[in-house]
XYZ file of C-alpha atoms in Angstrom:
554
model
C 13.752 -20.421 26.661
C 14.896 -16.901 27.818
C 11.508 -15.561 30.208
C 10.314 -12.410 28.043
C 10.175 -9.750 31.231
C 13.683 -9.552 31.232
C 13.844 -6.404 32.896
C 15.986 -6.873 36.309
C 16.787 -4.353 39.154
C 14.213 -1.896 41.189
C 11.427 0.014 39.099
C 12.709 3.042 38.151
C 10.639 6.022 40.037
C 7.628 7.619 37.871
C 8.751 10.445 35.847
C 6.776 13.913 35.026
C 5.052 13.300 31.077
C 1.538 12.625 31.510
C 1.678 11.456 27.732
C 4.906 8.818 26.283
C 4.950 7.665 22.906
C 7.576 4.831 22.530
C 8.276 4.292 19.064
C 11.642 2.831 17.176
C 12.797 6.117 16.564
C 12.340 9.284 17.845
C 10.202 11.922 16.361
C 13.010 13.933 14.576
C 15.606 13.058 12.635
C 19.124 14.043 13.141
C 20.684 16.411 9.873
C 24.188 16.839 9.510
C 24.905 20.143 6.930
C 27.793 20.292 4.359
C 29.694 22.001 6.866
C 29.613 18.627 9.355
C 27.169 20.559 11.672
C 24.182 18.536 13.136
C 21.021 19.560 13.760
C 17.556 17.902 14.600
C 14.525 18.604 12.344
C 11.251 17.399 12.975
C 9.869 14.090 10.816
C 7.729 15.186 8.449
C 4.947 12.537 9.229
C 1.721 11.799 10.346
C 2.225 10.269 13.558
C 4.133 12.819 14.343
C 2.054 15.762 13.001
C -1.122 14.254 14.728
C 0.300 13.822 18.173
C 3.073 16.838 18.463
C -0.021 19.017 19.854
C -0.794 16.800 22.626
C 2.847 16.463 23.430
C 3.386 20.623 23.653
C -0.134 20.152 25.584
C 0.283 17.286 27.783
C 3.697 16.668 29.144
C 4.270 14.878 26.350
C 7.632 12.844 25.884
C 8.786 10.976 22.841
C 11.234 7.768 23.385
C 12.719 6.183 20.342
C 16.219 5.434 18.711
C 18.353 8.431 17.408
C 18.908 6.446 14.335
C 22.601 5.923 14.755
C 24.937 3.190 16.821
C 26.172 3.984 20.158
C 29.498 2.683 21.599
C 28.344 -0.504 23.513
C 30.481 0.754 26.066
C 28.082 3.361 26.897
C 24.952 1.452 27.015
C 24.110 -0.331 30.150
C 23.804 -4.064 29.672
C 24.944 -4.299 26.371
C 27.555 -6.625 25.044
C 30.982 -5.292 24.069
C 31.730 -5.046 20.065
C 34.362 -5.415 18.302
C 32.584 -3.662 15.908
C 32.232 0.346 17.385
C 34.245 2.169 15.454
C 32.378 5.374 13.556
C 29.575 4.510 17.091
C 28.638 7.689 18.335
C 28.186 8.552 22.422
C 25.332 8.258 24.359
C 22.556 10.893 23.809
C 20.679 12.313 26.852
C 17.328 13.137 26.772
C 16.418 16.850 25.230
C 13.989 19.322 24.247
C 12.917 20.225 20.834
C 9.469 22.252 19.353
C 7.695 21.462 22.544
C 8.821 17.677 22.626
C 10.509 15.836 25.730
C 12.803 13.188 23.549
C 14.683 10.574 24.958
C 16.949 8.582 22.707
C 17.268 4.804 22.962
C 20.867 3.917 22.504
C 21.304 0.993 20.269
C 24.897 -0.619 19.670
C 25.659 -1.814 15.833
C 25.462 -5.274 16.767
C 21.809 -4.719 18.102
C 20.855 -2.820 15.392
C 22.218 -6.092 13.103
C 20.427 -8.071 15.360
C 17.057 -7.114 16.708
C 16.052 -4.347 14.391
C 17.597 -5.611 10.697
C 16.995 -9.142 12.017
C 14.401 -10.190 14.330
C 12.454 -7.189 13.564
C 13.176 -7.661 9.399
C 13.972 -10.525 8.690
C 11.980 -12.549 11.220
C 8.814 -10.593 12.290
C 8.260 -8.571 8.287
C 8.007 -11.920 6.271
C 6.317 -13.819 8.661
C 3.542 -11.020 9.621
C 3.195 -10.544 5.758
C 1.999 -13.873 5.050
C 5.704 -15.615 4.526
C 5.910 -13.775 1.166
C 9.782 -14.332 1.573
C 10.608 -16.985 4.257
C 10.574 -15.612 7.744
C 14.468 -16.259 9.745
C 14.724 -17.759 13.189
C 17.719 -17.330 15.206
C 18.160 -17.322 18.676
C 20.526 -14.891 19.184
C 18.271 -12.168 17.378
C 15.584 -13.086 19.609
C 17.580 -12.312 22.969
C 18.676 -8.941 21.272
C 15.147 -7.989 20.721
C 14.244 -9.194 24.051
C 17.702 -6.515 25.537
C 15.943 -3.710 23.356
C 12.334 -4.042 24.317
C 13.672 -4.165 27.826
C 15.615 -1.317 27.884
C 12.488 0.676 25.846
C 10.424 -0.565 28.563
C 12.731 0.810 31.239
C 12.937 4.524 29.601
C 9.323 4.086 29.073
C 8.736 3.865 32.881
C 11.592 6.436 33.925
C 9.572 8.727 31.807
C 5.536 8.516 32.394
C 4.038 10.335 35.129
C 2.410 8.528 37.802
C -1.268 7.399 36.518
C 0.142 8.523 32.910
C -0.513 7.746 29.643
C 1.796 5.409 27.221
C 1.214 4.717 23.489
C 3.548 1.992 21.774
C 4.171 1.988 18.228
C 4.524 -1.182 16.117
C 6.026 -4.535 15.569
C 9.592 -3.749 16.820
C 8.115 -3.353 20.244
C 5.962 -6.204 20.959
C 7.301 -7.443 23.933
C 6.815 -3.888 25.809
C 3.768 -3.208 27.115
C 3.882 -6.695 29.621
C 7.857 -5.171 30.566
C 5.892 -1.991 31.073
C 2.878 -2.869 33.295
C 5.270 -4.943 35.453
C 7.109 -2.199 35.966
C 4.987 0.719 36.041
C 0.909 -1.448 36.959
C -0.752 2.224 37.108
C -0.258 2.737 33.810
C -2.711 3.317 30.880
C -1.077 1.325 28.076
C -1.617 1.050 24.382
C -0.367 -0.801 21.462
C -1.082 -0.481 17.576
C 0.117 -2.650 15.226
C 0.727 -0.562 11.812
C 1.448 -3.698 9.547
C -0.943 -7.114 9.361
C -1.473 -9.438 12.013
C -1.106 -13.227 10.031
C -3.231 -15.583 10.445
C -2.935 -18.333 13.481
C -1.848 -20.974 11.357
C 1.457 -19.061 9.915
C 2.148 -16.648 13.063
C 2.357 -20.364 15.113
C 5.512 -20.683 13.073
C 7.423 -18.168 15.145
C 8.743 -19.747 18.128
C 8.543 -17.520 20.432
C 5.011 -17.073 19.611
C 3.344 -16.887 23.124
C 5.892 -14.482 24.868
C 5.135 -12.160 22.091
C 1.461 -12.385 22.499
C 1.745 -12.099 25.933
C 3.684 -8.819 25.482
C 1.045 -7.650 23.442
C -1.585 -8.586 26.555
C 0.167 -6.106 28.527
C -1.778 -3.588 26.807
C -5.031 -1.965 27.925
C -5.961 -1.528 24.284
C -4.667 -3.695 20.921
C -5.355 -1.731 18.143
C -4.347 -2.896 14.454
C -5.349 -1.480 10.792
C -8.185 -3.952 9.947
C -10.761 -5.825 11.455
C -9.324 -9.281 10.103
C -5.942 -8.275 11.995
C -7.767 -7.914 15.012
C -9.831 -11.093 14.634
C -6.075 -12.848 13.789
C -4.808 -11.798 16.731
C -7.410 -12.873 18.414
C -7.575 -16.129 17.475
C -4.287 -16.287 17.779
C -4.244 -15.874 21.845
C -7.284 -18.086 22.147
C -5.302 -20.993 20.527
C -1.474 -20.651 21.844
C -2.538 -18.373 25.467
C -5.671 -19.959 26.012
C -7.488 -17.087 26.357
C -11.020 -15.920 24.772
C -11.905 -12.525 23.742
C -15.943 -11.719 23.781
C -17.148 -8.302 22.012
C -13.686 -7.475 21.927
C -12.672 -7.390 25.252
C -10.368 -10.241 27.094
C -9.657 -10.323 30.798
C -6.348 -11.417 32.586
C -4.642 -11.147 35.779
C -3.241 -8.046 36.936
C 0.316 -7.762 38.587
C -1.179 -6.785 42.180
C -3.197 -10.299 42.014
C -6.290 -8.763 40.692
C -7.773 -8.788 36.914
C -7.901 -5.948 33.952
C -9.488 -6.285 30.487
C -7.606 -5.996 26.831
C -9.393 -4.910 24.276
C -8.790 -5.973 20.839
C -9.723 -3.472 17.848
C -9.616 -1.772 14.063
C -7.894 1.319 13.972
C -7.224 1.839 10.275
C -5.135 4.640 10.138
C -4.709 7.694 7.413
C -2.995 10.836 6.284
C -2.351 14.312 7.164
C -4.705 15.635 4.679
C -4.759 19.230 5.465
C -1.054 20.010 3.811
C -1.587 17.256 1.054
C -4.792 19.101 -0.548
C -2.890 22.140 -0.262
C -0.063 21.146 -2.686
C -2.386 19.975 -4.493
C -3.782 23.614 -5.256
C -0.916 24.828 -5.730
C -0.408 26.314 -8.953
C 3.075 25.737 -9.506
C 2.549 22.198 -8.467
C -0.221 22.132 -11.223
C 2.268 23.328 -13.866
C 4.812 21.113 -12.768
C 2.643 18.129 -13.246
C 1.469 19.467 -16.560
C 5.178 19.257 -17.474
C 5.598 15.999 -16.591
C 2.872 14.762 -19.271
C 5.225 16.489 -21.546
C 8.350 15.345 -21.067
C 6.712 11.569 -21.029
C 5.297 12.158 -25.305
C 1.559 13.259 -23.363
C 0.417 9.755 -23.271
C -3.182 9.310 -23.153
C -2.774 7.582 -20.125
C 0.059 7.902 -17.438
C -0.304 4.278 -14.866
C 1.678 5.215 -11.786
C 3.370 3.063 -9.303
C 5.020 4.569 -5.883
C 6.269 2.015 -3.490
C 9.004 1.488 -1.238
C 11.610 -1.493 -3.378
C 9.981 -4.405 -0.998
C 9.107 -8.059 -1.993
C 5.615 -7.263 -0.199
C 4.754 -4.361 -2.751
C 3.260 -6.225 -6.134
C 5.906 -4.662 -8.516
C 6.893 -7.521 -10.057
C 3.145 -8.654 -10.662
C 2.139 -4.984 -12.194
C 4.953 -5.140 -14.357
C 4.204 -8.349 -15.617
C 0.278 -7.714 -16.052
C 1.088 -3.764 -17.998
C 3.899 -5.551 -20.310
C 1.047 -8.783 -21.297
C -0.980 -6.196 -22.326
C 1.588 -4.482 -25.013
C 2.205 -8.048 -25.766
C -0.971 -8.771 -26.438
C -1.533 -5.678 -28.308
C -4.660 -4.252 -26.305
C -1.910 -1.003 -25.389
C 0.905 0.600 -27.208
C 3.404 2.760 -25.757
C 2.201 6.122 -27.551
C -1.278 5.391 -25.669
C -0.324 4.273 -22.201
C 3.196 4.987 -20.336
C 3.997 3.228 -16.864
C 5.877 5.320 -14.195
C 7.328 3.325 -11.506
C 8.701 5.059 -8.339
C 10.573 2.544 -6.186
C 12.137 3.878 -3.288
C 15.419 2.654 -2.221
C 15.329 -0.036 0.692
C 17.322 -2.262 2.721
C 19.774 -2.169 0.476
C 22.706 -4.044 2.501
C 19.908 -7.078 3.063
C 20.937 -10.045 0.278
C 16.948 -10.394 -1.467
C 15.965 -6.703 -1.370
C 19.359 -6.747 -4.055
C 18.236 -9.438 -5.683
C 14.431 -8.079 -6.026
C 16.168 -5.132 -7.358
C 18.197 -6.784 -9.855
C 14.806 -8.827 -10.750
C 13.090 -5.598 -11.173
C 15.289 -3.836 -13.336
C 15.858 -6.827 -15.387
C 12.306 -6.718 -16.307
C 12.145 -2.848 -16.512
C 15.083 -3.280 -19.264
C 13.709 -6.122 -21.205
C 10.109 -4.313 -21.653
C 11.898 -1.322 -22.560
C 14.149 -2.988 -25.463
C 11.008 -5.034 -26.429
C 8.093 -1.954 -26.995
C 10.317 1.657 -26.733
C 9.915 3.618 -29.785
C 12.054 7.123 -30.464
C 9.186 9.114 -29.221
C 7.802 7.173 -26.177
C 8.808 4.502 -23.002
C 6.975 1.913 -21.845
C 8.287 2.171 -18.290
C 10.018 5.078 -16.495
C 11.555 3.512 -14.081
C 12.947 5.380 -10.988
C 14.592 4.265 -8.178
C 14.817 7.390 -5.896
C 13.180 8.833 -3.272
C 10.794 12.115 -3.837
C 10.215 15.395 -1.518
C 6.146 15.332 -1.493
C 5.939 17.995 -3.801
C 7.515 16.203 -6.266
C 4.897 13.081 -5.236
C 1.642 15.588 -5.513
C 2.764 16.541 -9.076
C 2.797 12.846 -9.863
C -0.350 12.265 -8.392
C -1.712 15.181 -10.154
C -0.163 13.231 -13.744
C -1.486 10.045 -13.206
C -4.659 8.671 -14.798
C -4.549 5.483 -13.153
C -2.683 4.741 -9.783
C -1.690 0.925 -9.637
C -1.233 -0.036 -5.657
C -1.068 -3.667 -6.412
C 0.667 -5.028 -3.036
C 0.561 -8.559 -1.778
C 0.161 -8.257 1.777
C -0.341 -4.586 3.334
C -1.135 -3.125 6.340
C -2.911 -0.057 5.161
C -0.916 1.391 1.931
C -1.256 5.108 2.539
C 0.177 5.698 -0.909
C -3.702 4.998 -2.036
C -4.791 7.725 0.439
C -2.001 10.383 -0.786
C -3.719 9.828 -4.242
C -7.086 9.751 -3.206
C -6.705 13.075 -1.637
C -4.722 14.828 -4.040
C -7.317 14.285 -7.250
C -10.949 14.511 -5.980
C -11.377 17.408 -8.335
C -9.354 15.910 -10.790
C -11.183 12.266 -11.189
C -8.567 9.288 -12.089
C -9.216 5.593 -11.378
C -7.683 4.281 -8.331
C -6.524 -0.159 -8.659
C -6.540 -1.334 -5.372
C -5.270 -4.606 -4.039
C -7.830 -6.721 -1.617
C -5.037 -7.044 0.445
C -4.154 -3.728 1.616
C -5.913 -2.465 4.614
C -6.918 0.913 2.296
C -9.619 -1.499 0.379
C -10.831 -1.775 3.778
C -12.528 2.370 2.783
C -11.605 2.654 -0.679
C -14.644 0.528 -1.708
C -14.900 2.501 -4.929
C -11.214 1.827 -6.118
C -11.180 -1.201 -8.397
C -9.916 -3.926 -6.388
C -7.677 -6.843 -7.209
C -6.059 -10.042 -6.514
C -2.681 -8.935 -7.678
C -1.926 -12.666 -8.019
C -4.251 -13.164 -11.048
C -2.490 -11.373 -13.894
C -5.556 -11.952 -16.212
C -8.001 -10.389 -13.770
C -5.060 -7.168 -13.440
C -4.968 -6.682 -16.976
C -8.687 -6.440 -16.975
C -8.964 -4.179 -14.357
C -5.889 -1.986 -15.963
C -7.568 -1.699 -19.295
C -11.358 -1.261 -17.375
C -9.320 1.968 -15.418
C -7.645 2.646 -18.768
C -11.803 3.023 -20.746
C -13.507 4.089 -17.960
C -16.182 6.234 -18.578
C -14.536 10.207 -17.067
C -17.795 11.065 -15.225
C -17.851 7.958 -13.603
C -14.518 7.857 -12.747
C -14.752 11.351 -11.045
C -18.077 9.540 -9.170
C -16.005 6.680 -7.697
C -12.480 9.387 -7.165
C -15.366 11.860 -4.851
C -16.870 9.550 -2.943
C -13.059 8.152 -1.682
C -11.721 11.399 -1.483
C -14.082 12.464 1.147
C -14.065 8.977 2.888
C -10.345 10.194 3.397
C -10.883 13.786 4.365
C -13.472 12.470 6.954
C -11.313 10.151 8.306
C -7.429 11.838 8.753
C -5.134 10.659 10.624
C -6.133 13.217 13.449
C -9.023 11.262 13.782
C -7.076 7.909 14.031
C -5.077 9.278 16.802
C -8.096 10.457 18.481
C -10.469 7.084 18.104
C -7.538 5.319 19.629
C -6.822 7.781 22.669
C -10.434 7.910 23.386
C -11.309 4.335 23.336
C -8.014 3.849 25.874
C -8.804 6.845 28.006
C -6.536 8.474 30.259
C -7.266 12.225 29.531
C -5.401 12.869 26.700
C -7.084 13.916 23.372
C -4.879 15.500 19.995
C -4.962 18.849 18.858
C -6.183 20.253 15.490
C -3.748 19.847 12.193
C -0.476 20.974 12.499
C 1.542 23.084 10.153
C 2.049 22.557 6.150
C 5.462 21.500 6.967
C 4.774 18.281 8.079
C 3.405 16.183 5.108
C 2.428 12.875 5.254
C 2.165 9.427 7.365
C 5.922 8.811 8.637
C 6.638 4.689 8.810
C 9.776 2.729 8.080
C 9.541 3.494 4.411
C 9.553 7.018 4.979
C 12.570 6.867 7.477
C 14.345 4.555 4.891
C 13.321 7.092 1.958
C 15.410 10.106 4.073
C 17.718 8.044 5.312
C 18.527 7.218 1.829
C 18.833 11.405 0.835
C 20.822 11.786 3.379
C 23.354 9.707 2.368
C 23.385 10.147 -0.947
C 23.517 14.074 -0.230
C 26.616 13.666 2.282
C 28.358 11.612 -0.534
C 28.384 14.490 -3.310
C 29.091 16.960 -0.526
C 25.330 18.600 -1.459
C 23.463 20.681 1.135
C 19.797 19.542 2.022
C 18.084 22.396 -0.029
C 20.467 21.292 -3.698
C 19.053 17.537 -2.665
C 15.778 18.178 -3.023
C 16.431 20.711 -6.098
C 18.610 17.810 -7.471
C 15.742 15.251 -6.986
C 13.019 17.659 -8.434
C 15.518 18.003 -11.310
C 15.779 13.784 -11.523
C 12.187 13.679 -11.711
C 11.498 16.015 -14.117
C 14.273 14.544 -16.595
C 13.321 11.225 -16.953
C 9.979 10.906 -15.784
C 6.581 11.897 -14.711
C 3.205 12.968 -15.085
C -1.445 15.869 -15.083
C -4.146 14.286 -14.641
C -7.198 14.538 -17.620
């Protein structure tokens, strides 16, 4: 079995950033205009809008992939292709809005085979409780083992000496051992943004211990709930042998000596300053107002808003809302279900099928319960600018968030924030990491149908003062607890000086994950394909939304 600190040759010398982030991709995404001109524009999410001050403050330096394939010619180490054409040069490091970046060159065959496979097809089932069955190939697992290597290397070419590095997610396990035997004065942190599974199904994976042990190379762990801690935790007492106690595990050091990991809940959140502003908004207000309309005002809009994943619960909260227009307790005229489903993975064999599943059910309820004057489900499979998402939130009665497996779901947060004036009844599933602090949402096991119809029609009769009770006490559990703060807890508890600035501007909206980057990705496409510009995209997506679906709150 290949060792997992594959890095090879002299440690590169310390660089000048007090503060590194090394995340997948970089913290701005490339545009390319109508006229073929490219650009870089800052990501309009939370990560990046709660650590951009410390970055302009700091020394701090952002390392991630530019999003696009690079000639393996130009990337040391890699394998040649036969596959480069339309690959793009290496990118050198830049500047932009008080960010060091440094792009992470990634040839199409890596991208094939550690981030759509190891990283998607191995790691994303099998961390979500083997929803879908988890793949295990050898060759994916050397390519993730070549990228994590070469992220470690630009991650220790890039931090001062005695700096600060924070690692970002699953795709980068194996870094923070590569790091502290390269750079051992390092501060070095790790959070894990989707679950941890449980001993019994991570042991499936088998390179199970050189991941943990890249996760040891850490000075702080930090996942979304305390039962992902506690799994992870387990997990290294059973496969590395070691024992955590209060938290806190120690192991050897590379100069011979010892350190302590620590193991911990960081649930993270949403920019809520610029989401509670749309949600003032007057013209906002009127556009969600207009949505009622142009659904036949319903007496109750349900709203669904995920990314098109097996992990989500779409399938189960179609099934549950159509039972209940089976069984007669709705009609269409009283209750109308708007489903959002963002496009995803969509060159990945299931994610088509799911889709074809989907919208197989979609058109059967349809055909079954439609009348002339109302739909049973407005289905939409696009991707929304986040005013278009606060004008939904303002529609909806009910928000259904009915996933299977979840590491937070900050789509239960966006809502939360948007209608604590506004009152609406929030269906949370037990297994997101949100019921974790959204103890007054009405929680579920999405996998009993009976007990979601029941807690449908129970968010359907609710009692409106008691529904604005539960909606204020979330909303400010969420406005306490931004994801400002989450960047802060974390930073704090690993030390090293650096702390994050106050809220950032209203042009950065909301937490920025895969979905997100898969959401613009998407646009992007799709607007280089009709030749539009980015401002007729997002004109042409309000439009779409307003057309055919959509929804303002009683």
């Amino acid at each position: 079995m290949p060792r997992v600190d594959r890095e090879s040759g002299e440690s590169p010398a310390p660089g000048e950033y007090d503060f590194v982030v090394v995340s997948n991709r970089l913290a701005v995404d490339r545009v390319v205009d109508e006229q073929g001109r490219a650009h870089w524009r800052r990501s309009p999410g939370g990560l990046v809008t709660a650590l951009a001050p410390i970055m302009a403050r700091e020394e701090g330096a952002w390392i991630g992939w530019n999003g696009a394939p690079t000639a393996a010619a130009a990337i040391d180490g890699a394998e040649g292709e036969d596959e480069d054409e339309g690959a793009e040069e290496r990118w050198e490091p830049f500047d932009h809005e008080g960010m060091h970046l440094v792009p992470v060159p990634l040839s199409a065959r890596e991208i094939r085979e550690y981030y759509e496979g190891f990283s998607n097809a191995t790691l994303w089932p099998l961390y979500h409780d083997v929803i879908a069955p988890p793949e295990f190939h050898r060759q994916w697992w050397e390519a993730y083992q070549a990228v994590n290597a070469r992220f470690a290397r630009a991650a220790a070419a890039t931090a001062a000496h005695g700096g600060t590095v924070w690692v970002q997610d699953y795709q980068l396990q194996l870094v923070p051992r590569m790091l502290r035997r390269l750079r051992p004065d390092l501060r070095i942190g790790y959070f894990h943004h989707i679950p941890f599974a449980p001993v019994e199904i991570f042991a499936q994976l088998p390179w199970r211990k050189p991941v943990l042990e890249g996760l040891l190379g850490a000075d702080l762990v930090g996942f979304q709930r305390a039962s992902d801690a506690a799994n992870f935790q387990r997990a290294v007492r059973r496969i590395v042998g070691g024992t955590f106690r209060s938290g806190d595990l120690v192991v050897p050091a590379p100069d011979g000596g010892s350190r302590t990991v620590r193991a911990e809940a960081f649930p993270i959140s949403i920019e809520t300053e610029t989401i509670t502003a749309l949600a003032r908004d007057p013209e906002i207000q009127a556009r969600a107002r207009q949505i009622r309309e142009d659904l036949g005002n319903p007496e109750t809009i349900l709203l669904g808003v995920d990314r098109l994943d097996y992990t989500k619960g779409i399938r189960h909260r179609i099934k549950a809302y159509a039972e209940l227009l089976q069984d007669g307790r709705l009609t269409v005229d009283r209750a109308c279900l708007v489903q959002v489903a963002s496009p995803s993975r969509e060159n990945v064999e299931s994610y088509r099928e799911l889709r074809d599943e989907i919208e197989l059910s979609v058109g059967r309820v349809n055909g079954t319960f439609d009348t002339m004057g109302h739909t049973a489900i407005r289905y939409l499979h696009h991707a929304y600018p986040v005013e278009e998402m606060v004008a939904l939130y303002l529609a909806a009665d009910v928000m259904l968030v009915t996933a299977l497996r979840d590491g937070m779901n900050l789509v239960a947060k966006e809502y939360v924030a948007v209608r604590g004036g506004w009152g609406g009844v929030l269906v949370l599933s037990e297994f997101a990491g949100a019921a974790d602090q959204l103890r007054k949402a009405l929680l579920v096991n999405p996998h009993d149908i009976d007990g979601l119809k029941d807690a449908i029609m129970e968010a359907i009769e609710m009692d409106p003062r008691e529904a604005g009770k539960r909606m204020r006490a979330m909303h400010r559990q969420v406005l306490a607890n931004d994801v400002g703060k989450w960047s802060r807890d974390f930073l704090d508890r690993l030390g090293g000086g650096t702390r994050p600035g106050g809220p950032e501007s209203a042009h950065t909206a909301h937490m920025d994950t895969d979905d997100d980057r898969e959401r613009r990705d998407h646009e992007h496409a799709e607007a280089l394909a009709s030749g539009a510009s980015g401002a007729s995209e997002a004109a042409d997506a309000g439009s779409a939304a307003g057309s055919t679906a959509t929804g303002a709150g009683r």
